[in-house]
Amino acid sequence: MRISPPPPYFCLATFALLTSSIILTMHNLSPSPDGKRTKSGVISSLKTPPRAPLTRRSPSPLTRARHAKVPRSRGTVTAAVGGGGGGKCVVGSTVGSGDTVMEWLEANGYEIAGTGRAAGGSGWSSTSKIKTKDGKEFFVKRANQPAELMFRGEALGLRALYDTKTIRVPNVLHYGDNKIGSGSFIIMESLTMGGGYDSYEFGRDMARLHLATPTVKEAAQGSFGFPIDNTIGATSQPNGWMDDWVEFFRIRRIGHQVKLARDSDLSSLWEKVQKKTDNLKTLFQDITVKPSTLHGDLWSGNYGGVDGRAAIFDPAVYYGHHEAEWGMSWCAGFGGRFWEGYRSLIPEDPGFQKRAILYEAYHKLNHYNLFGGGYYSDAYRLLSSLC
């Protein structure tokens, strides 16, 4: 199944709700030295769902900032992107006094060309760029909370993606807590984004990612989950290991989001879906599900071109069914060439179109829990179509 690019007005309306946690700044910079929403699955013949609450949910500034993105501007954009990647990703404080970030860089052989320059910020973090005398540029995020809370999931997720050696992912050097005072930081590669890339090869890169043997032992042995819980946007995403994918997705994904919604009509509908599908098992008949490394939140704000190749960033990584990756396709803008490339390596399995509704429902529920509004109706109709 190919999913058509979303109509521009829908993405723009969605973007208007969101503020950035990826800092995109217009600059005339050279490349880094190191180097798009339709309501698919909504069936018009279904009965109108119960009316969603009229009052839009009001997430905290932290919630809005951590989940939000802004549309990429036209032209060359320098993107300071959180990521994981090459080199040893370590955690811990540094020695000496003063700025912990600068000290760590200098202690690891980097000569700083000047003080860090501001690169913007969000509701939960401030950012800067630091250039070294040999021309390297690093992007630094800082937050008032501990690194365990703010940056560990980001670093480990991008490390998992990078370790597959299949697709361009930003490089994380280090994350840790400030030695003096409170707060934490993460140091990473600064990517210069802009220009085109081959959509067909992007599709093939994503297929290679999904086909790669996971580097985490539990996933390599067939279990689904991730070493730590993380977030999808700012919503908690439990990742405790399970050997059964259907049970994992039923309990830790849809079930979790339905509980967070605290809505009796949604809860009742979810019970009907489980009863109708034998706890989702009928949706997975005649296929074998193996753990794939998933980006987990792949939409148009989380990928872009870097040096002629597509790069992905800002993930919600876990090990799961490769089809679950496409639950955000309604806001990803993947074109025909992308799907041609992907399907050249991973053909479509029987029943995909029905499972695609389930996977989209997860993200629509999450958007309702974050932002309220029309996402309630979307999620309700998607789940209803499974009954």
CSV table of C-alpha atoms in Angstrom, one decimal:
chain,number,residue,atom,x,y,z
A,1,MET,CA,0.0,0.0,0.0
A,2,ARG,CA,1.3,3.4,-0.9
A,3,ILE,CA,0.3,6.3,1.3
A,4,SER,CA,-0.2,9.5,-0.6
A,5,PRO,CA,1.4,12.7,0.5
A,6,PRO,CA,-0.8,14.7,2.8
A,7,PRO,CA,-2.7,17.8,1.6
A,8,PRO,CA,-0.6,20.9,2.5
A,9,TYR,CA,-3.4,22.6,4.5
A,10,PHE,CA,-3.6,19.7,7.0
A,11,CYS,CA,0.1,19.7,7.8
A,12,LEU,CA,0.1,23.5,8.1
A,13,ALA,CA,-2.8,23.4,10.5
A,14,THR,CA,-1.0,20.8,12.6
A,15,PHE,CA,2.3,22.7,12.5
A,16,ALA,CA,0.4,25.8,13.8
A,17,LEU,CA,-0.2,23.8,17.0
A,18,LEU,CA,3.4,22.9,17.6
A,19,THR,CA,6.5,24.7,18.7
A,20,SER,CA,10.0,23.5,18.0
A,21,SER,CA,12.2,21.1,20.0
A,22,ILE,CA,14.5,20.9,17.0
A,23,ILE,CA,16.2,24.2,16.3
A,24,LEU,CA,16.2,25.1,12.6
A,25,THR,CA,18.1,28.3,11.9
A,26,MET,CA,18.7,29.9,8.5
A,27,HIS,CA,22.4,30.3,7.9
A,28,ASN,CA,24.8,30.3,4.9
A,29,LEU,CA,27.0,27.5,6.4
A,30,SER,CA,29.0,24.9,4.7
A,31,PRO,CA,28.1,21.2,5.3
A,32,SER,CA,29.1,19.7,8.6
A,33,PRO,CA,32.7,18.6,8.7
A,34,ASP,CA,31.4,15.1,9.7
A,35,GLY,CA,29.9,14.8,7.1
A,36,LYS,CA,5.4,15.8,5.3
A,37,ARG,CA,-1.7,14.6,7.1
A,38,THR,CA,-4.6,12.7,5.7
A,39,LYS,CA,-7.1,10.8,7.7
A,40,SER,CA,-6.2,7.4,6.2
A,41,GLY,CA,-8.3,4.6,7.6
A,42,VAL,CA,-11.2,6.8,8.4
A,43,ILE,CA,-14.4,5.2,7.0
A,44,SER,CA,-17.1,7.7,6.1
A,45,SER,CA,-19.9,5.1,6.4
A,46,LEU,CA,-19.2,4.6,10.2
A,47,LYS,CA,-21.5,6.0,12.7
A,48,THR,CA,-20.5,9.3,14.2
A,49,PRO,CA,-18.5,8.7,17.4
A,50,PRO,CA,-19.4,10.2,20.7
A,51,ARG,CA,-18.7,13.8,20.8
A,52,ALA,CA,-15.2,14.7,21.9
A,53,PRO,CA,-14.7,17.1,24.8
A,54,LEU,CA,-15.2,20.7,23.7
A,55,THR,CA,-12.3,22.0,25.8
A,56,ARG,CA,-9.0,21.4,24.2
A,57,ARG,CA,-6.5,19.8,26.4
A,58,SER,CA,-3.8,22.1,27.7
A,59,PRO,CA,-0.5,20.3,27.9
A,60,SER,CA,2.2,21.9,29.9
A,61,PRO,CA,4.9,24.0,28.2
A,62,LEU,CA,7.2,21.0,28.7
A,63,THR,CA,4.7,18.7,26.9
A,64,ARG,CA,4.2,21.1,24.0
A,65,ALA,CA,7.9,21.8,23.6
A,66,ARG,CA,9.1,18.2,23.7
A,67,HIS,CA,6.5,17.0,21.2
A,68,ALA,CA,6.5,19.9,18.9
A,69,LYS,CA,8.3,20.7,15.6
A,70,VAL,CA,8.2,23.6,13.2
A,71,PRO,CA,8.0,23.3,9.4
A,72,ARG,CA,11.3,23.3,7.6
A,73,SER,CA,11.9,26.6,5.9
A,74,ARG,CA,12.7,26.8,2.2
A,75,GLY,CA,16.3,26.9,1.3
A,76,THR,CA,19.4,25.8,3.1
A,77,VAL,CA,18.7,25.1,6.8
A,78,THR,CA,21.2,24.4,9.4
A,79,ALA,CA,19.6,21.9,11.8
A,80,ALA,CA,20.9,21.3,15.2
A,81,VAL,CA,19.4,17.9,15.8
A,82,GLY,CA,19.5,15.7,18.8
A,83,GLY,CA,20.9,12.3,17.9
A,84,GLY,CA,23.0,9.3,18.6
A,85,GLY,CA,25.8,7.9,16.7
A,86,GLY,CA,29.4,7.3,16.2
A,87,GLY,CA,31.9,7.3,19.0
A,88,LYS,CA,31.4,6.2,22.5
A,89,CYS,CA,28.2,7.5,24.1
A,90,VAL,CA,29.0,7.9,27.7
A,91,VAL,CA,27.5,9.5,30.8
A,92,GLY,CA,29.1,11.1,33.8
A,93,SER,CA,30.4,14.4,35.1
A,94,THR,CA,33.7,16.0,34.1
A,95,VAL,CA,36.6,17.2,36.0
A,96,GLY,CA,37.7,20.8,36.7
A,97,SER,CA,35.6,23.9,37.2
A,98,GLY,CA,33.6,26.2,35.0
A,99,ASP,CA,31.4,25.1,32.1
A,100,THR,CA,31.1,21.3,32.2
A,101,VAL,CA,30.4,21.1,28.4
A,102,MET,CA,33.6,23.0,27.5
A,103,GLU,CA,35.6,21.1,30.0
A,104,TRP,CA,34.5,17.7,28.6
A,105,LEU,CA,35.3,18.8,25.0
A,106,GLU,CA,38.8,20.1,26.0
A,107,ALA,CA,39.5,17.0,28.1
A,108,ASN,CA,38.7,14.8,25.1
A,109,GLY,CA,41.1,16.6,22.7
A,110,TYR,CA,38.9,19.3,21.2
A,111,GLU,CA,40.4,22.8,21.0
A,112,ILE,CA,37.6,25.3,21.3
A,113,ALA,CA,37.7,28.1,18.7
A,114,GLY,CA,35.5,30.4,20.7
A,115,THR,CA,32.6,30.5,23.2
A,116,GLY,CA,29.4,28.7,22.3
A,117,ARG,CA,27.0,30.8,20.3
A,118,ALA,CA,23.2,30.6,21.0
A,119,ALA,CA,21.2,28.5,18.6
A,120,GLY,CA,17.7,29.1,20.0
A,121,GLY,CA,15.7,27.1,22.5
A,122,SER,CA,12.4,25.6,23.4
A,123,GLY,CA,10.1,25.4,26.4
A,124,TRP,CA,12.3,22.8,28.1
A,125,SER,CA,15.8,23.4,26.8
A,126,SER,CA,18.3,26.0,25.6
A,127,THR,CA,20.8,25.3,22.8
A,128,SER,CA,24.1,26.5,21.5
A,129,LYS,CA,26.7,25.7,18.9
A,130,ILE,CA,30.4,25.3,19.6
A,131,LYS,CA,33.1,25.3,17.0
A,132,THR,CA,36.5,23.8,17.3
A,133,LYS,CA,39.8,25.0,15.8
A,134,ASP,CA,39.9,22.1,13.4
A,135,GLY,CA,36.5,23.1,11.9
A,136,LYS,CA,34.1,20.7,13.7
A,137,GLU,CA,30.9,22.1,15.0
A,138,PHE,CA,28.8,20.6,17.8
A,139,PHE,CA,25.3,21.3,19.0
A,140,VAL,CA,24.6,21.4,22.7
A,141,LYS,CA,21.2,21.1,24.4
A,142,ARG,CA,20.9,22.1,28.1
A,143,ALA,CA,18.1,21.5,30.5
A,144,ASN,CA,17.3,22.2,34.1
A,145,GLN,CA,16.4,18.5,34.8
A,146,PRO,CA,18.8,15.6,35.3
A,147,ALA,CA,20.3,13.9,32.2
A,148,GLU,CA,18.7,10.6,33.2
A,149,LEU,CA,15.3,12.2,32.7
A,150,MET,CA,16.0,14.5,29.8
A,151,PHE,CA,18.7,13.0,27.6
A,152,ARG,CA,19.3,9.4,28.3
A,153,GLY,CA,16.4,8.1,26.1
A,154,GLU,CA,17.3,10.4,23.3
A,155,ALA,CA,21.0,9.3,23.3
A,156,LEU,CA,20.3,5.6,23.6
A,157,GLY,CA,17.6,5.7,20.9
A,158,LEU,CA,19.8,7.3,18.4
A,159,ARG,CA,22.6,5.0,19.3
A,160,ALA,CA,20.4,2.1,18.5
A,161,LEU,CA,19.6,3.5,15.1
A,162,TYR,CA,23.2,4.4,14.4
A,163,ASP,CA,24.5,1.0,15.3
A,164,THR,CA,22.5,-0.6,12.5
A,165,LYS,CA,24.8,1.2,10.1
A,166,THR,CA,22.0,1.6,7.6
A,167,ILE,CA,20.8,5.2,7.6
A,168,ARG,CA,22.2,8.7,8.4
A,169,VAL,CA,21.7,9.5,12.1
A,170,PRO,CA,23.3,12.4,14.1
A,171,ASN,CA,26.2,11.6,16.2
A,172,VAL,CA,26.0,11.9,20.0
A,173,LEU,CA,29.3,12.4,21.8
A,174,HIS,CA,28.3,12.7,25.4
A,175,TYR,CA,25.5,13.5,27.8
A,176,GLY,CA,25.6,14.1,31.5
A,177,ASP,CA,24.8,16.3,34.5
A,178,ASN,CA,26.5,19.6,35.2
A,179,LYS,CA,29.2,19.4,37.8
A,180,ILE,CA,28.3,22.7,39.4
A,181,GLY,CA,24.7,23.5,40.1
A,182,SER,CA,21.7,21.6,38.7
A,183,GLY,CA,20.8,20.7,35.1
A,184,SER,CA,22.2,18.6,32.4
A,185,PHE,CA,23.4,18.6,28.8
A,186,ILE,CA,23.9,16.5,25.6
A,187,ILE,CA,26.6,17.2,23.1
A,188,MET,CA,26.1,16.1,19.5
A,189,GLU,CA,27.0,16.7,15.9
A,190,SER,CA,25.5,19.7,14.2
A,191,LEU,CA,23.9,18.7,10.9
A,192,THR,CA,23.6,21.1,8.0
A,193,MET,CA,20.3,20.3,6.4
A,194,GLY,CA,19.0,21.4,3.0
A,195,GLY,CA,19.0,20.3,-0.6
A,196,GLY,CA,17.6,17.2,-2.2
A,197,TYR,CA,18.0,13.5,-1.6
A,198,ASP,CA,16.9,10.3,-3.4
A,199,SER,CA,13.5,9.2,-2.1
A,200,TYR,CA,13.9,5.8,-3.5
A,201,GLU,CA,17.2,5.3,-1.6
A,202,PHE,CA,15.5,6.8,1.5
A,203,GLY,CA,13.0,4.0,1.2
A,204,ARG,CA,15.7,1.4,0.8
A,205,ASP,CA,17.6,2.8,3.8
A,206,MET,CA,14.5,2.5,6.0
A,207,ALA,CA,14.1,-1.1,4.8
A,208,ARG,CA,17.7,-1.8,5.6
A,209,LEU,CA,17.1,-0.4,9.0
A,210,HIS,CA,14.1,-2.7,9.6
A,211,LEU,CA,16.0,-5.7,8.3
A,212,ALA,CA,19.1,-5.2,10.3
A,213,THR,CA,19.7,-7.5,13.3
A,214,PRO,CA,19.1,-5.5,16.5
A,215,THR,CA,22.3,-4.8,18.4
A,216,VAL,CA,20.6,-5.2,21.8
A,217,LYS,CA,20.7,-8.7,23.1
A,218,GLU,CA,17.0,-9.1,24.1
A,219,ALA,CA,15.8,-7.9,20.7
A,220,ALA,CA,18.3,-10.0,18.8
A,221,GLN,CA,16.9,-13.0,20.7
A,222,GLY,CA,13.3,-12.1,19.6
A,223,SER,CA,11.9,-9.9,22.3
A,224,PHE,CA,10.0,-6.6,21.8
A,225,GLY,CA,10.6,-3.4,23.7
A,226,PHE,CA,13.6,-1.3,24.6
A,227,PRO,CA,16.2,-1.3,27.5
A,228,ILE,CA,14.5,1.8,29.0
A,229,ASP,CA,11.1,3.5,28.9
A,230,ASN,CA,11.0,6.6,26.8
A,231,THR,CA,8.5,9.1,25.4
A,232,ILE,CA,6.4,9.5,22.3
A,233,GLY,CA,6.4,13.3,22.1
A,234,ALA,CA,6.0,14.0,25.8
A,235,THR,CA,3.7,11.0,26.5
A,236,SER,CA,5.3,8.1,28.4
A,237,GLN,CA,6.1,5.1,26.3
A,238,PRO,CA,6.5,1.9,28.3
A,239,ASN,CA,9.0,-0.5,26.8
A,240,GLY,CA,9.3,-3.4,29.1
A,241,TRP,CA,10.4,-6.5,27.2
A,242,MET,CA,7.8,-9.0,26.0
A,243,ASP,CA,8.2,-12.1,23.8
A,244,ASP,CA,4.8,-11.7,22.1
A,245,TRP,CA,4.5,-8.7,19.7
A,246,VAL,CA,0.7,-8.7,19.7
A,247,GLU,CA,0.5,-8.6,23.5
A,248,PHE,CA,3.2,-5.9,23.6
A,249,PHE,CA,1.3,-3.7,21.2
A,250,ARG,CA,-2.1,-4.4,22.9
A,251,ILE,CA,-0.9,-3.6,26.4
A,252,ARG,CA,2.1,-1.2,26.1
A,253,ARG,CA,0.9,0.8,23.1
A,254,ILE,CA,-2.9,1.0,22.4
A,255,GLY,CA,-4.0,-0.1,25.9
A,256,HIS,CA,-1.6,2.4,27.5
A,257,GLN,CA,-2.9,5.3,25.4
A,258,VAL,CA,-6.6,4.4,26.1
A,259,LYS,CA,-5.9,4.4,29.8
A,260,LEU,CA,-4.2,7.8,29.6
A,261,ALA,CA,-7.3,9.2,27.7
A,262,ARG,CA,-9.5,8.4,30.7
A,263,ASP,CA,-12.6,8.3,28.4
A,264,SER,CA,-15.3,5.7,29.0
A,265,ASP,CA,-16.4,5.6,25.4
A,266,LEU,CA,-12.9,5.0,24.1
A,267,SER,CA,-12.4,2.4,26.8
A,268,SER,CA,-15.6,0.6,25.8
A,269,LEU,CA,-14.7,0.7,22.2
A,270,TRP,CA,-11.2,-0.7,22.9
A,271,GLU,CA,-12.9,-3.6,24.7
A,272,LYS,CA,-15.0,-4.3,21.7
A,273,VAL,CA,-12.0,-4.2,19.4
A,274,GLN,CA,-10.2,-6.7,21.5
A,275,LYS,CA,-13.2,-9.0,21.7
A,276,LYS,CA,-13.8,-8.8,17.9
A,277,THR,CA,-10.2,-9.5,17.1
A,278,ASP,CA,-9.4,-12.1,19.8
A,279,ASN,CA,-7.1,-9.6,21.5
A,280,LEU,CA,-5.8,-8.4,18.1
A,281,LYS,CA,-4.6,-11.9,17.1
A,282,THR,CA,-6.8,-12.2,14.0
A,283,LEU,CA,-5.0,-9.1,12.6
A,284,PHE,CA,-1.7,-11.0,12.6
A,285,GLN,CA,-2.7,-14.3,11.1
A,286,ASP,CA,-0.4,-15.9,8.6
A,287,ILE,CA,2.5,-13.5,9.2
A,288,THR,CA,5.7,-13.8,11.2
A,289,VAL,CA,6.7,-10.7,13.3
A,290,LYS,CA,10.4,-10.2,14.2
A,291,PRO,CA,11.8,-7.3,16.1
A,292,SER,CA,13.0,-4.4,14.0
A,293,THR,CA,14.8,-1.3,15.1
A,294,LEU,CA,12.1,1.4,14.8
A,295,HIS,CA,12.5,5.2,14.7
A,296,GLY,CA,9.0,5.2,16.3
A,297,ASP,CA,7.9,8.7,15.4
A,298,LEU,CA,8.7,9.1,11.7
A,299,TRP,CA,6.9,12.1,10.3
A,300,SER,CA,8.0,15.0,8.1
A,301,GLY,CA,9.5,17.0,11.0
A,302,ASN,CA,11.9,14.1,11.9
A,303,TYR,CA,13.8,13.6,8.6
A,304,GLY,CA,15.5,15.7,6.1
A,305,GLY,CA,18.4,15.9,3.5
A,306,VAL,CA,22.0,16.0,4.6
A,307,ASP,CA,24.7,16.0,2.0
A,308,GLY,CA,22.4,14.4,-0.6
A,309,ARG,CA,21.1,11.6,1.7
A,310,ALA,CA,18.1,11.4,4.0
A,311,ALA,CA,18.8,11.6,7.7
A,312,ILE,CA,16.4,10.7,10.5
A,313,PHE,CA,16.4,12.2,14.0
A,314,ASP,CA,14.4,13.0,17.2
A,315,PRO,CA,13.1,9.4,17.6
A,316,ALA,CA,11.0,7.4,20.0
A,317,VAL,CA,13.0,4.2,19.4
A,318,TYR,CA,11.9,0.7,20.4
A,319,TYR,CA,12.2,-2.8,18.8
A,320,GLY,CA,8.9,-3.9,17.2
A,321,HIS,CA,7.0,-4.9,14.0
A,322,HIS,CA,8.4,-3.1,11.1
A,323,GLU,CA,4.9,-2.1,9.9
A,324,ALA,CA,4.4,-0.1,13.1
A,325,GLU,CA,6.9,2.4,11.7
A,326,TRP,CA,4.2,3.7,9.4
A,327,GLY,CA,1.7,4.8,12.0
A,328,MET,CA,2.7,8.4,11.4
A,329,SER,CA,2.5,8.2,7.6
A,330,TRP,CA,-0.5,10.4,7.6
A,331,CYS,CA,1.9,13.3,8.4
A,332,ALA,CA,5.1,12.1,6.7
A,333,GLY,CA,4.6,12.9,3.0
A,334,PHE,CA,6.2,9.8,1.7
A,335,GLY,CA,5.8,9.6,-2.1
A,336,GLY,CA,5.6,6.8,-4.6
A,337,ARG,CA,9.4,6.6,-5.1
A,338,PHE,CA,9.9,6.2,-1.3
A,339,TRP,CA,7.5,3.2,-1.2
A,340,GLU,CA,9.0,1.7,-4.3
A,341,GLY,CA,12.4,1.7,-2.7
A,342,TYR,CA,11.1,0.3,0.6
A,343,ARG,CA,9.0,-2.4,-1.0
A,344,SER,CA,11.9,-3.5,-3.2
A,345,LEU,CA,13.4,-4.9,-0.1
A,346,ILE,CA,10.4,-5.5,2.2
A,347,PRO,CA,7.3,-6.6,0.2
A,348,GLU,CA,3.9,-5.9,1.7
A,349,ASP,CA,2.5,-8.7,3.9
A,350,PRO,CA,-1.1,-9.9,3.7
A,351,GLY,CA,-3.4,-7.9,6.0
A,352,PHE,CA,-1.1,-4.8,6.1
A,353,GLN,CA,-3.9,-2.4,5.3
A,354,LYS,CA,-5.9,-3.5,8.3
A,355,ARG,CA,-2.9,-3.4,10.6
A,356,ALA,CA,-2.0,0.0,9.3
A,357,ILE,CA,-5.3,1.3,10.8
A,358,LEU,CA,-4.2,-0.2,14.2
A,359,TYR,CA,-0.8,1.4,14.0
A,360,GLU,CA,-2.2,4.8,13.0
A,361,ALA,CA,-4.7,4.6,15.9
A,362,TYR,CA,-1.8,4.5,18.3
A,363,HIS,CA,-0.5,7.8,17.1
A,364,LYS,CA,-3.9,9.4,16.8
A,365,LEU,CA,-4.6,8.4,20.5
A,366,ASN,CA,-1.3,9.9,21.5
A,367,HIS,CA,-2.1,13.2,19.7
A,368,TYR,CA,-5.5,13.3,21.5
A,369,ASN,CA,-3.7,12.8,24.8
A,370,LEU,CA,-1.3,15.6,24.0
A,371,PHE,CA,-3.5,18.1,22.1
A,372,GLY,CA,-7.2,17.0,22.3
A,373,GLY,CA,-9.6,18.3,19.7
A,374,GLY,CA,-10.3,16.4,16.5
A,375,TYR,CA,-7.8,13.6,17.1
A,376,TYR,CA,-10.5,12.0,19.3
A,377,SER,CA,-12.8,11.5,16.4
A,378,ASP,CA,-9.9,10.2,14.2
A,379,ALA,CA,-8.9,7.7,16.8
A,380,TYR,CA,-12.5,6.6,17.5
A,381,ARG,CA,-13.2,6.0,13.8
A,382,LEU,CA,-10.0,4.1,13.3
A,383,LEU,CA,-10.7,1.7,16.2
A,384,SER,CA,-14.3,1.4,15.1
A,385,SER,CA,-13.2,0.1,11.7
A,386,LEU,CA,-11.5,-2.8,13.4
A,387,CYS,CA,-14.8,-4.0,15.0
